[in-house]
mmCIF file of C-alpha atoms in Angstrom:
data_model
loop_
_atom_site.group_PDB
_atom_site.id
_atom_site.type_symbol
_atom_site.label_atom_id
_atom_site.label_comp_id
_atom_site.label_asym_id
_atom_site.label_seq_id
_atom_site.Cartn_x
_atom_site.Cartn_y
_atom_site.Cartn_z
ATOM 1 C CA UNK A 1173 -16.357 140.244 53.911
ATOM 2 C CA UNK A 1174 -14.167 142.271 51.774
ATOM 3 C CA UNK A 1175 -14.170 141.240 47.779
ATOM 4 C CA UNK A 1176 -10.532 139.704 48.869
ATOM 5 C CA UNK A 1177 -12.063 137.555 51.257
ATOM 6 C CA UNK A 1178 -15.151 136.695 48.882
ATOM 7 C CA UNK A 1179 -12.616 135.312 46.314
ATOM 8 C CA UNK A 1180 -10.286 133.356 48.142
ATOM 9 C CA UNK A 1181 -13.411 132.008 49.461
ATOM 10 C CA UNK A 1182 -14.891 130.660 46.218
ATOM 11 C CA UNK A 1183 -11.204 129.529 45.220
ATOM 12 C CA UNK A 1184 -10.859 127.116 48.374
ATOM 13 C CA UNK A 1185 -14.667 125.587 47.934
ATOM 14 C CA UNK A 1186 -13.620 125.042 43.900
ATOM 15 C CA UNK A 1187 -10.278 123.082 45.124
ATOM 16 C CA UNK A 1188 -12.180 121.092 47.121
ATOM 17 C CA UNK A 1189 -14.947 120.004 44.672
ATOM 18 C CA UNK A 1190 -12.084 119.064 42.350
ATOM 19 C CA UNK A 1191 -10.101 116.815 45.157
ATOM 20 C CA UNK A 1192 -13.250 115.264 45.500
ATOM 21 C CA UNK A 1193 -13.399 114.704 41.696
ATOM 22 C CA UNK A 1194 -10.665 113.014 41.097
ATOM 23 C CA UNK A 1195 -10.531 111.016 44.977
ATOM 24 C CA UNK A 1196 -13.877 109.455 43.323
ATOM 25 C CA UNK A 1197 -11.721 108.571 39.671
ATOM 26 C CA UNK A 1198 -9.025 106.792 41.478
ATOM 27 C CA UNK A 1199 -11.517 104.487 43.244
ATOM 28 C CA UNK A 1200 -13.573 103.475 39.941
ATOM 29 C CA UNK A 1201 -9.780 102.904 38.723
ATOM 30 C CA UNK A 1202 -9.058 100.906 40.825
ATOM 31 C CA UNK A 1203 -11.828 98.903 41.256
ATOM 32 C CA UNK A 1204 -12.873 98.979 37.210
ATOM 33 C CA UNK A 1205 -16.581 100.190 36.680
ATOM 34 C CA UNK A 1206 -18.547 98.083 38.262
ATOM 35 C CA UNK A 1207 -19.775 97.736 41.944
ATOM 36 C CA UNK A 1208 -17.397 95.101 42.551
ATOM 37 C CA UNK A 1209 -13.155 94.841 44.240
ATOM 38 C CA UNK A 1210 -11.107 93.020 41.873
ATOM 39 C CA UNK A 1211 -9.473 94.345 38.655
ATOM 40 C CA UNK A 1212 -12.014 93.485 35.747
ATOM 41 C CA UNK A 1213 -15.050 95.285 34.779
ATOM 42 C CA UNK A 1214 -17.923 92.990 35.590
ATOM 43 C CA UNK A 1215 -19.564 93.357 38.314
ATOM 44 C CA UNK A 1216 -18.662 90.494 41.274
ATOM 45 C CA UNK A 1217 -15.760 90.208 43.370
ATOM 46 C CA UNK A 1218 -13.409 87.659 41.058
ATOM 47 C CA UNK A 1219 -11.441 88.423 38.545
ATOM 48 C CA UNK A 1220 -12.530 86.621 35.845
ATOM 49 C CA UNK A 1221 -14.055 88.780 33.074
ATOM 50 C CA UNK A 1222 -17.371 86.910 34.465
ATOM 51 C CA UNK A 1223 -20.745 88.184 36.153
ATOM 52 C CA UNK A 1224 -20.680 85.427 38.130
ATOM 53 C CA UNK A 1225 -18.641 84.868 41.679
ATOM 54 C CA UNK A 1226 -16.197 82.132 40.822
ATOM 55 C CA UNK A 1227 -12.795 81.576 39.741
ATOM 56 C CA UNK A 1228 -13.592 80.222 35.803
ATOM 57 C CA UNK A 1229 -14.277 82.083 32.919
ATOM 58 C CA UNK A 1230 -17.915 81.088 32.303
ATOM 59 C CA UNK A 1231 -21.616 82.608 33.932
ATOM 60 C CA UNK A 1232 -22.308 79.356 36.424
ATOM 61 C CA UNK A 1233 -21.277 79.412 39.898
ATOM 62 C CA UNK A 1234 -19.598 75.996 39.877
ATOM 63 C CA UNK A 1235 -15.377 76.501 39.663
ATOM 64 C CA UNK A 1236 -14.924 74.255 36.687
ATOM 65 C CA UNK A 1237 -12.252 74.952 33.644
ATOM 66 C CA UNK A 1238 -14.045 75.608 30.439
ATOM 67 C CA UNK A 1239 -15.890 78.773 29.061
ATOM 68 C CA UNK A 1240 -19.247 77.528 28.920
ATOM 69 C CA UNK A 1241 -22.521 78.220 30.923
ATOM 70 C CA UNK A 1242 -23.037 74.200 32.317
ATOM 71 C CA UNK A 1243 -21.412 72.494 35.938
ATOM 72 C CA UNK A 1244 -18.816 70.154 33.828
ATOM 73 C CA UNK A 1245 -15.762 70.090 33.167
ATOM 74 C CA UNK A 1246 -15.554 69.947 29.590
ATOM 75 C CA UNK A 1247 -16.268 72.528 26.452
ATOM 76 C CA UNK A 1248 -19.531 72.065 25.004
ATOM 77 C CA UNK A 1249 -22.613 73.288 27.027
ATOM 78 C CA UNK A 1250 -23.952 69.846 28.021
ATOM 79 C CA UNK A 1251 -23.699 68.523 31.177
ATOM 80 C CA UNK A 1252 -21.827 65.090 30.427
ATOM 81 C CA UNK A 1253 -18.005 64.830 30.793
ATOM 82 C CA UNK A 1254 -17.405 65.001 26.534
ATOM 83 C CA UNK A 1255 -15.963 67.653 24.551
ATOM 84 C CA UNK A 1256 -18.412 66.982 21.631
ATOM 85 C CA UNK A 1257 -22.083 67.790 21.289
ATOM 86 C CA UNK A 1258 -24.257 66.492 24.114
ATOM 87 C CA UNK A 1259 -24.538 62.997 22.949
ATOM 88 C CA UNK A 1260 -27.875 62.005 24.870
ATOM 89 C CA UNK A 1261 -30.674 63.634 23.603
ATOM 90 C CA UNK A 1262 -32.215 63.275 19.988
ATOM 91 C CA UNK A 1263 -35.525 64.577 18.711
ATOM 92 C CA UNK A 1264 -37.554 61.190 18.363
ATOM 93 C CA UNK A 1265 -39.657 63.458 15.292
ATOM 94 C CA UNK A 1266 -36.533 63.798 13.471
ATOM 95 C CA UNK A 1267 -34.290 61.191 13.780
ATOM 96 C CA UNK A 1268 -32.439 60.493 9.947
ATOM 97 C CA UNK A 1269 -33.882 58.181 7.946
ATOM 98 C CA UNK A 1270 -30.910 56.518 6.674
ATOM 99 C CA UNK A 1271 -27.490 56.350 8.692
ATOM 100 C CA UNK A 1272 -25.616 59.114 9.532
ATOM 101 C CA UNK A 1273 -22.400 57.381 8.876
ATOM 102 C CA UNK A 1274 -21.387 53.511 7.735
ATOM 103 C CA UNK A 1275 -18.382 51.580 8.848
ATOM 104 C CA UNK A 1276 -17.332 47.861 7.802
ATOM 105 C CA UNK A 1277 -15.119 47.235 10.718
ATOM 106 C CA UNK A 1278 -11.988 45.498 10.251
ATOM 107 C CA UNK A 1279 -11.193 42.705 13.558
ATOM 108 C CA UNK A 1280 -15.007 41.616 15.028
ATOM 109 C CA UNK A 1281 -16.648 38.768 13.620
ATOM 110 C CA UNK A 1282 -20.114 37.723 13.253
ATOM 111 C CA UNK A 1283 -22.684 34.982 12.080
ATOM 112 C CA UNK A 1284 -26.091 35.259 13.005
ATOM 113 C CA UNK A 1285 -25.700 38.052 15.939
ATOM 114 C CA UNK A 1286 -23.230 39.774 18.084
ATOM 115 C CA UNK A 1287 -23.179 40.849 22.097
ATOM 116 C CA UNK A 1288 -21.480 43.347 23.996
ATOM 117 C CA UNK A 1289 -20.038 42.710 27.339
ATOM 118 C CA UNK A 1290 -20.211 46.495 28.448
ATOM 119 C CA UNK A 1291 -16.416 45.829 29.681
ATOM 120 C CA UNK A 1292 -15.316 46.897 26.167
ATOM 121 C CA UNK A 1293 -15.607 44.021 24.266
ATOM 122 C CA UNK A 1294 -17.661 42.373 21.056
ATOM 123 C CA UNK A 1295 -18.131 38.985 20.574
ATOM 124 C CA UNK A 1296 -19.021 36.796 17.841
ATOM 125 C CA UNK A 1297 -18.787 33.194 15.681
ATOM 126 C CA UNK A 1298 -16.655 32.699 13.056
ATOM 127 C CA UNK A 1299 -18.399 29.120 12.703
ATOM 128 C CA UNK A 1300 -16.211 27.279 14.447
ATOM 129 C CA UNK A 1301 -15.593 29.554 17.775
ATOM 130 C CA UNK A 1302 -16.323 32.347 19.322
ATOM 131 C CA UNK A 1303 -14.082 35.538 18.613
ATOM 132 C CA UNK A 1304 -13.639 38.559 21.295
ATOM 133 C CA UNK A 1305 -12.771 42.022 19.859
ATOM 134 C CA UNK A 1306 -11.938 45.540 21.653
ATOM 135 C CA UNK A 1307 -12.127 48.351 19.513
ATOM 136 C CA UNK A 1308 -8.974 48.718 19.536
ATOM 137 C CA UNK A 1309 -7.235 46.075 19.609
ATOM 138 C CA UNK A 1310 -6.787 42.385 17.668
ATOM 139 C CA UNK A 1311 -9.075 39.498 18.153
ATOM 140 C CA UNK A 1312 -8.654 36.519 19.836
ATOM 141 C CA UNK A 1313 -10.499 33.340 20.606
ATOM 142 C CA UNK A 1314 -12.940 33.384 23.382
ATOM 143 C CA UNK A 1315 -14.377 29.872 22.969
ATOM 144 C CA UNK A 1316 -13.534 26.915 21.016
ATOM 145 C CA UNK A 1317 -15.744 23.850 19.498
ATOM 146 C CA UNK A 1318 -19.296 26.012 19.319
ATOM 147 C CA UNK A 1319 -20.509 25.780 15.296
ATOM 148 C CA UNK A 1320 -22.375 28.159 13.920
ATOM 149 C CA UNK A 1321 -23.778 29.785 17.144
ATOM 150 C CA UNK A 1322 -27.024 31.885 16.803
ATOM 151 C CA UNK A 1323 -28.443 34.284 18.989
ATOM 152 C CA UNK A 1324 -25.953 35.919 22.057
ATOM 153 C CA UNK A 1325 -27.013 38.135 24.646
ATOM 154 C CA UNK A 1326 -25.299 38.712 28.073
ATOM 155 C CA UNK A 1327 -26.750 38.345 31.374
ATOM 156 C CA UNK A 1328 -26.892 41.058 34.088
ATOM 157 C CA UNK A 1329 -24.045 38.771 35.945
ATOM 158 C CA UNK A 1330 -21.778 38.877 33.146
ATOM 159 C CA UNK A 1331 -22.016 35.607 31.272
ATOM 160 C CA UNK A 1332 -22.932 34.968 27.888
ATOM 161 C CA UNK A 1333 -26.163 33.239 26.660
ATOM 162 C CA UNK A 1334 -25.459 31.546 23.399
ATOM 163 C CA UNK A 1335 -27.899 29.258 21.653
ATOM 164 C CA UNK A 1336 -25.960 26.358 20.434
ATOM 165 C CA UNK A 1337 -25.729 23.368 18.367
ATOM 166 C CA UNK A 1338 -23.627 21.375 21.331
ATOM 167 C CA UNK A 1339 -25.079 22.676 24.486
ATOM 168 C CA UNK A 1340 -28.427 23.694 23.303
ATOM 169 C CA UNK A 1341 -28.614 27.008 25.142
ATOM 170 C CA UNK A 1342 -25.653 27.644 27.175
ATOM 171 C CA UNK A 1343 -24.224 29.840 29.450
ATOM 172 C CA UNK A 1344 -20.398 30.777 29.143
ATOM 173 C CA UNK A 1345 -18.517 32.946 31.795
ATOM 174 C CA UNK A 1346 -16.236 35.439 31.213
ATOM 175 C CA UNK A 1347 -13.228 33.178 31.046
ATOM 176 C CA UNK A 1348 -14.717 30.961 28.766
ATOM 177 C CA UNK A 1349 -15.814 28.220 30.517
ATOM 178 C CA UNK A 1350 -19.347 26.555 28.763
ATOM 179 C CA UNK A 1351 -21.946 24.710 30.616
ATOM 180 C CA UNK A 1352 -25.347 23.874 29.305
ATOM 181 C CA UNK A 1353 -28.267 25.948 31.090
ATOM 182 C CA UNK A 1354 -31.390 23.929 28.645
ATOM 183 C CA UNK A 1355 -29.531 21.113 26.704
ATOM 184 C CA UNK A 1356 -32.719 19.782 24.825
ATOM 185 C CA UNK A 1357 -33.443 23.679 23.557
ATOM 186 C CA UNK A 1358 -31.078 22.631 20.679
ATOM 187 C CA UNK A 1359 -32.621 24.833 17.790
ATOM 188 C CA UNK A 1360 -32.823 28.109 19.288
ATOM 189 C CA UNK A 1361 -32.398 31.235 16.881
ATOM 190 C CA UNK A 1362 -33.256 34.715 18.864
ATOM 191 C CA UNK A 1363 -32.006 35.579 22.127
ATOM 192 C CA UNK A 1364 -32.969 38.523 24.422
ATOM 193 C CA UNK A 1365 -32.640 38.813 28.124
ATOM 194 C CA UNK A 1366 -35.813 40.739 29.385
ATOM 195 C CA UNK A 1367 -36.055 43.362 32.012
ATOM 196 C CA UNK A 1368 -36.418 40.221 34.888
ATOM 197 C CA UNK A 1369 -33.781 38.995 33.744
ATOM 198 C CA UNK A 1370 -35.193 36.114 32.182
ATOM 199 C CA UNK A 1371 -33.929 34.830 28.805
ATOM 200 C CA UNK A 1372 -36.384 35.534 26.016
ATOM 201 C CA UNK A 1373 -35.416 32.507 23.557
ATOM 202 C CA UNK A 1374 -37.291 31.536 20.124
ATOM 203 C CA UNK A 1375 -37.045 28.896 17.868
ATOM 204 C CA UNK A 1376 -39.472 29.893 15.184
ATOM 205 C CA UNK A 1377 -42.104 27.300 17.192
ATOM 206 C CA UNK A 1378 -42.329 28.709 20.786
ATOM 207 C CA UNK A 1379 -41.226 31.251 22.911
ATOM 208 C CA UNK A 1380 -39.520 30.159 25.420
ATOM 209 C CA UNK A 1381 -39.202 31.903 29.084
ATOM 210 C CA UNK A 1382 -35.971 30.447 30.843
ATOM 211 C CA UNK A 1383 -34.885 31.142 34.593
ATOM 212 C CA UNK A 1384 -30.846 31.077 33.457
ATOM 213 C CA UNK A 1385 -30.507 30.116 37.340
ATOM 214 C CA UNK A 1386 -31.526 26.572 36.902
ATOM 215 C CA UNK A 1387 -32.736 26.417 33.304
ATOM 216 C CA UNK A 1388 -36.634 26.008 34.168
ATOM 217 C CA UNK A 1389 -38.849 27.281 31.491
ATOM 218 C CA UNK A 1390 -42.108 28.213 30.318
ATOM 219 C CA UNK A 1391 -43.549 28.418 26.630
ATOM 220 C CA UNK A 1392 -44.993 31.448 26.632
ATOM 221 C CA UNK A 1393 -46.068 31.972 22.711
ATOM 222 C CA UNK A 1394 -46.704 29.302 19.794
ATOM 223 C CA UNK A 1395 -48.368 28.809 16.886
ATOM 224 C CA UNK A 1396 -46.726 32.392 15.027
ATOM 225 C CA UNK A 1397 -43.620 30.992 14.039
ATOM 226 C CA UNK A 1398 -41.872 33.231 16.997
ATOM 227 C CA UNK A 1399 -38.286 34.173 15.701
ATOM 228 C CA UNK A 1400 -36.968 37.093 17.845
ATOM 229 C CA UNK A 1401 -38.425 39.522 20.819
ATOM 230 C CA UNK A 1402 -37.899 42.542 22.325
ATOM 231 C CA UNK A 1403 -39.306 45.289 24.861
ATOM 232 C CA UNK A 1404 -40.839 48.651 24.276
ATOM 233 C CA UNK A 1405 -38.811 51.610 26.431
ATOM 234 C CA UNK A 1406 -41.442 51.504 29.379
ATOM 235 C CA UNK A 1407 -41.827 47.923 29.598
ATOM 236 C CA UNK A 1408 -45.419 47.285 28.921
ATOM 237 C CA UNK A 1409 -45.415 45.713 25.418
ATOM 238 C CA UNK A 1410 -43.328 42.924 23.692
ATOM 239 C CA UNK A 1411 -42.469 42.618 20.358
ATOM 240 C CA UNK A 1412 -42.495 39.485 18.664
ATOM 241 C CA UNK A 1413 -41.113 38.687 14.602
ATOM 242 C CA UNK A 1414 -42.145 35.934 12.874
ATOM 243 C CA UNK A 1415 -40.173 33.171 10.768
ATOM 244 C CA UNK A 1416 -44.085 32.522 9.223
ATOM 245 C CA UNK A 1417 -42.693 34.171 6.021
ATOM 246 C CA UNK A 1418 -45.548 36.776 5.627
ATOM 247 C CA UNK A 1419 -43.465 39.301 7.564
ATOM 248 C CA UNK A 1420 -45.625 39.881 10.441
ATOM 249 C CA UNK A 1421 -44.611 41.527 13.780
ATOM 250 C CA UNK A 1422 -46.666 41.131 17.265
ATOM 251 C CA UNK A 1423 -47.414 42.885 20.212
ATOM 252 C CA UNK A 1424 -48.382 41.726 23.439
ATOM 253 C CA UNK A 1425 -49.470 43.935 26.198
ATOM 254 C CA UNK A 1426 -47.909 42.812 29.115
ATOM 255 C CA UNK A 1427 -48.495 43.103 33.216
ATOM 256 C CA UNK A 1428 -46.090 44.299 36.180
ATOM 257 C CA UNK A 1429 -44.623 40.695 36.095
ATOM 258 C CA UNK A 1430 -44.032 40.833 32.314
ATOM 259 C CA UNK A 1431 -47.145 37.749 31.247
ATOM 260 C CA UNK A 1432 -49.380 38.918 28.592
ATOM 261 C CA UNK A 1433 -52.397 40.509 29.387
ATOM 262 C CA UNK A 1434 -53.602 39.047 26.414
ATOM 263 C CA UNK A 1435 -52.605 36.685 23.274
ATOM 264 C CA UNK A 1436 -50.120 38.384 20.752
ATOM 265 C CA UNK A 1437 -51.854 39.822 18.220
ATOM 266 C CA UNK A 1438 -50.447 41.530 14.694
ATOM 267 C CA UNK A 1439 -48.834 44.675 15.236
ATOM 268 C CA UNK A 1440 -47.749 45.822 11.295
ATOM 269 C CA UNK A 1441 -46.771 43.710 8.562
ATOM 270 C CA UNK A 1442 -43.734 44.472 6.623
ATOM 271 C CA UNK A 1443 -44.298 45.026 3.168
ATOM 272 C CA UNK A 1444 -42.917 42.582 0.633
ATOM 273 C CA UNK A 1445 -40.734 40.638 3.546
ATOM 274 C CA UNK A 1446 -40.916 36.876 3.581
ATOM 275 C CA UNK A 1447 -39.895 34.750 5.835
ATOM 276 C CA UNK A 1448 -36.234 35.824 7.504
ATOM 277 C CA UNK A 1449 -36.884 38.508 9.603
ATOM 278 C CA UNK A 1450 -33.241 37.984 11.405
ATOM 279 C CA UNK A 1451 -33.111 40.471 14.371
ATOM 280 C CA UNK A 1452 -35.109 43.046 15.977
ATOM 281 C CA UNK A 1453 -34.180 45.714 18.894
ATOM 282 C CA UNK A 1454 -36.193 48.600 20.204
ATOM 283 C CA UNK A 1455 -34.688 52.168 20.344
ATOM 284 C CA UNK A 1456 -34.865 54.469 23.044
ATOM 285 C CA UNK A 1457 -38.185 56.437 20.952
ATOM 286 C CA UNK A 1458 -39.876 53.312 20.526
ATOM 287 C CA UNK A 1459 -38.846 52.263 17.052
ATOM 288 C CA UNK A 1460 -38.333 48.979 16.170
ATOM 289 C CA UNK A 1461 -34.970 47.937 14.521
ATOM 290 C CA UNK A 1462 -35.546 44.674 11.828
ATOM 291 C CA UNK A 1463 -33.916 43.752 9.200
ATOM 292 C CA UNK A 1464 -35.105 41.057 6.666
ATOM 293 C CA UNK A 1465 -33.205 38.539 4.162
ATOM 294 C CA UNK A 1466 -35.642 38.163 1.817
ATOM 295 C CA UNK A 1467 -35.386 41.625 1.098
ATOM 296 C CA UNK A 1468 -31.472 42.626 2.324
ATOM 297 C CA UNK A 1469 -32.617 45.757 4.051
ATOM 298 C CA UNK A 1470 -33.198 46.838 7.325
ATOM 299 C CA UNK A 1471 -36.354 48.575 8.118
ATOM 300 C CA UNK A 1472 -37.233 51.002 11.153
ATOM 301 C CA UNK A 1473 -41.039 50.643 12.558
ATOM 302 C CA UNK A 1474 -42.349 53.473 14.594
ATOM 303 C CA UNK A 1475 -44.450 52.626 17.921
ATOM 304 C CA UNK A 1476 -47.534 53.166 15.580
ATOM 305 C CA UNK A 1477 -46.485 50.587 13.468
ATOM 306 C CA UNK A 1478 -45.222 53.117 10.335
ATOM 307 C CA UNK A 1479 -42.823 50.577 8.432
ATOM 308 C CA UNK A 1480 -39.890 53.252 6.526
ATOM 309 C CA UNK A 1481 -36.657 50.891 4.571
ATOM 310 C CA UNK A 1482 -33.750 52.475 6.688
ATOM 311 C CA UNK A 1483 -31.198 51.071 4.272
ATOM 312 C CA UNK A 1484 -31.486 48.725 1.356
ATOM 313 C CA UNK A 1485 -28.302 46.653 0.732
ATOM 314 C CA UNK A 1486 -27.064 47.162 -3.089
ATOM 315 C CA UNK A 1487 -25.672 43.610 -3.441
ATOM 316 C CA UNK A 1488 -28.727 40.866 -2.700
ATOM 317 C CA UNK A 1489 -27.440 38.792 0.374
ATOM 318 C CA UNK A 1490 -23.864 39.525 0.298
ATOM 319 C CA UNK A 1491 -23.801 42.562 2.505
ATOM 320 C CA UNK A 1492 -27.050 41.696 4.181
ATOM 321 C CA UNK A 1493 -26.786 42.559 7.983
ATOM 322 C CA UNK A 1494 -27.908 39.833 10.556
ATOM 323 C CA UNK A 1495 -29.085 40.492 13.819
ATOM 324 C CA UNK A 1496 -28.983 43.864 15.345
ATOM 325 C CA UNK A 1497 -26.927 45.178 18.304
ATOM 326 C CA UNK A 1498 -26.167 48.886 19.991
ATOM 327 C CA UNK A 1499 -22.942 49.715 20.610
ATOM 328 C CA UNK A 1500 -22.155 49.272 24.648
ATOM 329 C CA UNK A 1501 -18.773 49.851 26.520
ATOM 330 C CA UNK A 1502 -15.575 51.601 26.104
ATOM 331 C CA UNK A 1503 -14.755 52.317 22.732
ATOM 332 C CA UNK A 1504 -18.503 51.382 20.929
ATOM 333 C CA UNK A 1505 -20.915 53.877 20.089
ATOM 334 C CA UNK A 1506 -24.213 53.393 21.766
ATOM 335 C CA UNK A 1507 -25.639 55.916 19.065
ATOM 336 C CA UNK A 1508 -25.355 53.495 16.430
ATOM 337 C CA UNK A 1509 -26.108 49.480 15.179
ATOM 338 C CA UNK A 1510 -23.830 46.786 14.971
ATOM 339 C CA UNK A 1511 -24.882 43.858 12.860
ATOM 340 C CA UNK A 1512 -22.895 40.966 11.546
ATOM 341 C CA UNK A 1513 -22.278 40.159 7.564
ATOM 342 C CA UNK A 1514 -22.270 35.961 7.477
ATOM 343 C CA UNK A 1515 -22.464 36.466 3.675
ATOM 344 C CA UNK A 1516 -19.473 39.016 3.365
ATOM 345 C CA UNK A 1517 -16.889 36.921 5.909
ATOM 346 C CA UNK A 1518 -18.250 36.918 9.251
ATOM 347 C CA UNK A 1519 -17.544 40.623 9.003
ATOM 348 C CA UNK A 1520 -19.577 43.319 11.452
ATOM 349 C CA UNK A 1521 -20.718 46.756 9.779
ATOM 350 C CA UNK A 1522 -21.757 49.461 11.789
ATOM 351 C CA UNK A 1523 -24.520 52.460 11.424
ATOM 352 C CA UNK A 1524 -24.617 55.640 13.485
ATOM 353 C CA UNK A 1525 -28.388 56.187 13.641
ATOM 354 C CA UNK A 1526 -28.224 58.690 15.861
ATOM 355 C CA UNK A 1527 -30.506 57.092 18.967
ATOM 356 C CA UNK A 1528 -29.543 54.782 22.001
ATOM 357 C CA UNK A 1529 -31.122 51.536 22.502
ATOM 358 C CA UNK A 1530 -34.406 51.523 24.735
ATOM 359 C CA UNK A 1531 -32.568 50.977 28.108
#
C-alpha cells in the first residue's frame, strides 16, 4: 500500500468512528440519560419526572394524583384520605398537657352530658327537652317533656339511652319516640354502654348492669358511692368514680365476659377533689378523662394512676365542664372533648387534646 492508499485508509476508519459518535448522541437524546424510553431523565419507562413506573408524579407504584411517597389520594404523606397531617397517630409520651385549642360552640346544648349519634349529630338537655345539633347547622328539638336529663349514651343500634326523671332509664329512637327500658331506675346519673353492649348505669349507690333488650339487670358494685364508669383500651379493667366526696377512682380487673375478677379496689385519689366527680372517659393511651366540681377543672390520669390538672376553669362553677364526650361523626373532631356548661347556659365547649377516645 502506497502512502495514498495508507491515508485514505485512516480517513475512512476516522469517519466512521465519528458516525458512530454521534448515532450513539441521538439515541441518549432521545431517550434522555437514563436506561429508560420516554422523554424525562429518570430512569423507568413513564414520563413523569419519577423513578418509579407509573403515571403520577410521586416514588410509589400506585397511579394516584398527588406528589407524595404514600397509596392515597390526597397531599400529605399519610395514608388516610385528608389533606392535613395524618390525624391518627399521637405519641402517648407527649401528648399536651393543656388543650391545643378551646372553642365555646355556639348551637349544641348541654346539662349534665352530651352523646353523639356518629350520623353527624350532638344531642343534649336544655332542661326541659332534648336539643339535636349538626355542626353546621341550627338546632332543633329532638324530644319534648324529659327535665333535666343526666347521663346519654347511644346504643350500637342507634337509640339513645337517657337516664330520666319520667321514664327512669329510657331508650329513645332516632325519631324520637321514648319508651321506658328500667322505669324504677329513676335516679340514675352516669351512663356508658360497655363493649357487650350492656348499659353501664350508676346512681352514686350501685352499679347497675342492664340488658337494654328487655331491661334485666344486675348490681354489679355498691357500697363506693359509684358515679360514672368506663373501659381501659384493651378491655380488661373498669374504671369506676366515686360521688363518696374523697375523690377516689377504682379499678376492677375484669374477665373475657367483662365480671370482675375481683372487688374494685382504689386506683388513685384525686388530690383536693370532693365529692362531684361529673364524667370520666378513657383515651385511646389509657388516660383517664375527669373532671370535678368541687374543684372546676378537669384532670387527666395516666394508666399508672399519675393525676396532672389538664385545665383549671378561671371562674368557680360558671364555666365548669360536665360530663365528657369525643367528638364522633361528620363534622366533630374525634381528637378533641366535648363537655357541656349547665352553669354558663346549657352551652357545650370543646378541647382539641390531641388523642381519640379508647375505641
Amino acid at each position: 500500500m502506497n502512502r495514498t492508499d495508507h491515508f485514505l485508509a485512516i480517513c475512512a476508519a476516522l469517519a466512521a468512528l465519528c458516525l458512530m459518535a454521534t448515532l450513539t448522541a441521538c439515541e441518549d437524546d432521545t431517550r434522555g440519560s437514563g436506561s429508560d424510553s420516554d422523554s424525562d431523565s429518570d430512569g423507568d419507562s413513564d414520563s413523569d419526572g419519577d423513578s418509579d413506573s407509573d403515571g403520577d408524579s410521586d416514588t410509589d407504584t400506585a397511579t394516584d394524583t398527588d406528589a407524595d411517597t404514600d397509596t392515597d389520594m390526597d397531599t400529605d404523606s399519610d395514608t388516610d384520605t385528608g389533606t392535613g397531617d395524618d390525624t391518627d397517630t399521637w405519641d402517648c409520651d407527649a401528648l399536651p398537657t393543656s388543650p391545643i385549642f378551646i372553642e365555646p360552640l355556639t348551637g349544641p346544648v348541654g346539662y349534665h352530658d352530651v352523646a353523639f349519634d356518629g350520623e353527624g349529630h350532638i344531642v343534649g338537655s336544655n332542661g326541659s327537652e332534648l336539643i339535636r345539633t349538626t355542626a353546621s347547622g341550627p338546632p332543633e328539638v329532638f324530644v319534648v317533656g324529659l327535665s333535666w336529663v343526666q347521663g346519654l349514651e347511644y346504643l350500637p343500634d342507634g337509640d339513645l339511652v337517657a337516664a330520666t326523671y319520667e321514664y327512669g332509664l329510657a331508650r329513645i329512637t332516632p325519631a324520637g319516640a321514648v319508651s321506658a327500658i328500667v322505669p324504677s331506675l329513676g335516679s340514675i346519673y352516669g351512663i356508658t354502654v360497655g363493649p357487650d353492649g350492656m348499659v353501664y348505669a350508676s346512681d352514686n349507690s350501685s352499679l347497675y348492669r342492664v340488658d337494654p333488650s328487655d331491661g334485666t339487670y344486675d348490681v354489679i358494685a355498691s357500697g363506693m358511692s359509684p358515679r360514672g364508669v368506663d373501659f381501659s383500651p384493651d378491655l380488661t379493667r373498669m374504671y369506676i368514680t366515686s360521688g363518696g366526696g374523697l375523690g377516689r377512682v377504682f379499678v376492677a380487673e375484669l374477665d373475657d365476659e367483662f365480671d370482675f375478677i375481683a372487688d374494685p379496689v382504689i386506683f388513685t385519689t384525686i388530690p383536693g377533689a370532693g365529692t362531684y366527680l361529673d364524667g370520666i372517659r378513657v383515651d385511646a393511651c389509657g388516660n383517664l378523662w375527669i373532671p370535678n366540681y368541687n374543684t372546676s377543672n378537669l384532670y387527666r390520669i395516666s394508666d399508672e394512676g399519675t393525676v396532672i390538672t389538664y385545665y383549671d376553669w378561671p371562674d368557680l362553677y360558671s364555666g365548669y365542664g360536665h360530663g365528657i364526650k369525643w367528638g364522633r361523626g361528620a363534622g366533630w373532631d374525634d381528637m378533641s372533648v366535648f363537655m357541656p356548661q349547665p352553669y354558663s347556659g346549657n352551652t357545650v365547649v370543646r378541647f382539641e387534646v390531641g388523642v381519640h377516645y379508647r375505641e
